[in-house]
Amino acid sequence: MVRIILLPVILSLSLFTNAQQEINIIPKPVSLQVSEGNFVIDHNTSLKYDANRKDLKAAAMFFTSYINHISGISLPANIHKSKSIEFRIQKTGEIGDEGYLLKVTQDAITITANTKKGVVYAMQTIFQTLPAIRTNAVLQVPCMQVKDFPRFRWRGMHLDVSRHFFSPELVKEYIDLLAMYKMNTFHWHLTDDQGWRIEIKKYPKLTSVAAWRPDEGPSWVSRSEKNISGPPTYGGYYTQTQIKEIIRYAEERNITIVPEIEMPGHSAAAIAAYPFLSCSQQPQPAMTGGNYANITSVYCVGNDSVFTFLENVLTEVMELFPSKYIHIGGDEVDKTSWENCAKCQALKNKLGLKNEDELQSYFIKRIEKFIVSKHRKMIGWDEILEGGLAPEATVMSWRGESGGIAAAKMKHDVVMSPGKPLYFDHYQADPSTEPVAFGGFNTLKMVYDYDPVPKELENGYEQYILGAQANLWTENISTALHAEYMMLPRMLALAEVDWTPKEEKDWNNFNERLQYHFKRFGQSGVNYSPGNLTPEIKPFIQNGKLYATLFTEIYNGRIYYGTDGSDPSPSGKLYTNPIQIDSSVTLKAITVVNGRVLSKTVAQQSFVMDKATGKNVVYANPVSRNYSADGPNALTDGIRGTDSDISKYWHGFEGKDLIATIDLGKEETIHTISIGCLQHYRDWIMMPLWVKFEISDDGENFKEIKTVNNTVPSNVQSSIKDFTADFPEQKARYIRVTAKALVGLPKGHPGEGKPAWIFADEIMVY
Ligand code: ACM
Ligand code: ZN
């Protein structure tokens, strides 16, 4: 009796659970309710829509071609069949111009939206429930009701086609991936030092000369101006006809293409074609790689014919691209040629400008005026803030978020694209297991956890954040497979950052849905990274004690670890809770899924214990928010920094002294105090001039023990040095360490005269 009653209940519950499990939409919709049953797309199905609308007709074609591609079924339109899929454009509240309502029952699918965009996004949601490739499977769309609309207006992905060229077909495949995950902006980086990629009718040498360079093989970093001879055989460009077709293709998929024409820097290729564009006007070869001291990459700002050239180029660009935004670059301008140019200096004096930053600002403002006169909007990298922001400019914040925050506070629109975590050319897993990347460390989880609205903007400035974008620079990426690997699955995390309401985000749930997308990528031959297979080890300090947490982003991953020096194994210690570190040890860990060791390398972290480990550090000047390592106690977490990833374990101070006070908690007998510092010349990080060590009983009256002067020459590229004071035993409870900042970067440095950074990893007390 009991069994007979209970059984149907259990059955329907499990059916319901199964149905729910099949819904793995990324980005997660605003609201989605699944019910039992499916709509089957078959020969009894037709489309229904207002055929007088050209945009709906195009959307319908997009839908039918996908269905045809995966099943061979050709869906008729506006013919009576027993089941219909209807697209309705009608005024609907709440969902905005990109949102949609989707209702799937066994008899009908209805999509309602304010615009064609919403209709196409609803289609993408449907596609994600269907096979990714042609199979013999029945096309079943689970019955459901969805209300969906994006959190942000700018959901961007960038592709650098200058460092390596990607054919029009590959660009379309890239656009397909963006579209599938409801991204709406493709930032096409069309020009740079190493190649100009867009046909400009008025300047044919931009494609006959500037699009080509000698082929130097795979290693980007080893290339230099010493070996740029050789025939220019590497390159390519897009004809205007090809570009029009790509724009049409993108438009069909709700993607706006924002073209980027770099200026005034990153322009060596254009100058190679037209030497009159530079200050020296001397002929120069194309750049083939990244390290060139004697090739200029900057347009002359003091020469009006440069502006004529740029306006002519931009005119053709704006005739091609319907995008409201035109990206003009503006990043990393080396202004030394302006300093040495009579024309640039004459202009500076005539306009009464104080410095070259203001010359750059003049350049950008003049270009903005031109772009605005054509009823478009200018966007540029955050360097366009230097010397004064152009009146209507939108800022793309890449050097962290600070440029974006400053611009938003000035009521300018901002796209957040901070290097950490949104540079997808950076490593996404243990670098020793990965193809060469542009440094950094941006895991899938870091991307997922990113919020485009920083705390500083939460009160009234949120509206200026248009959204977030990830950038794919291609110095080290020359194939489509590699580009896919760097982009996937991180773009799926970004899609959810940009689309899904903040309160609906859930890492574990995302990770579960992601597994379904991995299967689809596998079926359709799209390359992707499995994620960081090596566990991450992170320290934290609580109540004066040091702990290590272990984390894996791998779905269903378990972590096994050991501290006795031997390699861990799946039969060893399973990680469940933070591990207290109470002596100098090396912690080792592996990721295991279903008994199988997945990590290719053993994660390792050494901890050094001393009397300061785990103690609180109080700074007189605040640590930079961009270089705050893993929290406030990096200097006493027992972890030494390395020079390979400077964003890890180092605390950075910009142009200010590091003044750190540590309370040891009780009076201790001590004889040595030491602080580790970093020099990274090209990143503006220099050794302190000197380090002063002081001690105190009460935390107020300090006594100097010793001051240690720096001995690392200022031209050393990379160095780690411990500044150490050894002294006869003393009793002390408080330690104060002052590292004196270098106020002017040395002569010949790109930032000559500007404040240097101080980086420190650990204070040790014995
Ligand atoms: C940039 O990465 N230089 C914008
Ligand atoms: Zn000049």
Coordinates of N, CA and C and ligand atoms in Angstrom, one line a residue, residues 279 300 341 344, ligand 2:
C279 N 58.2 61.6 -35.6 CA 58.9 62.9 -35.4 C 60.2 63.0 -36.2
C300 N 54.0 61.8 -34.6 CA 54.4 63.2 -34.3 C 53.1 64.0 -34.0
C341 N 61.7 66.5 -30.4 CA 61.2 67.0 -31.7 C 60.9 68.5 -31.7
C344 N 57.1 69.2 -32.1 CA 56.3 68.9 -30.9 C 56.5 69.9 -29.8
Ligands
ZN2 ZN 57.1 65.4 -33.3

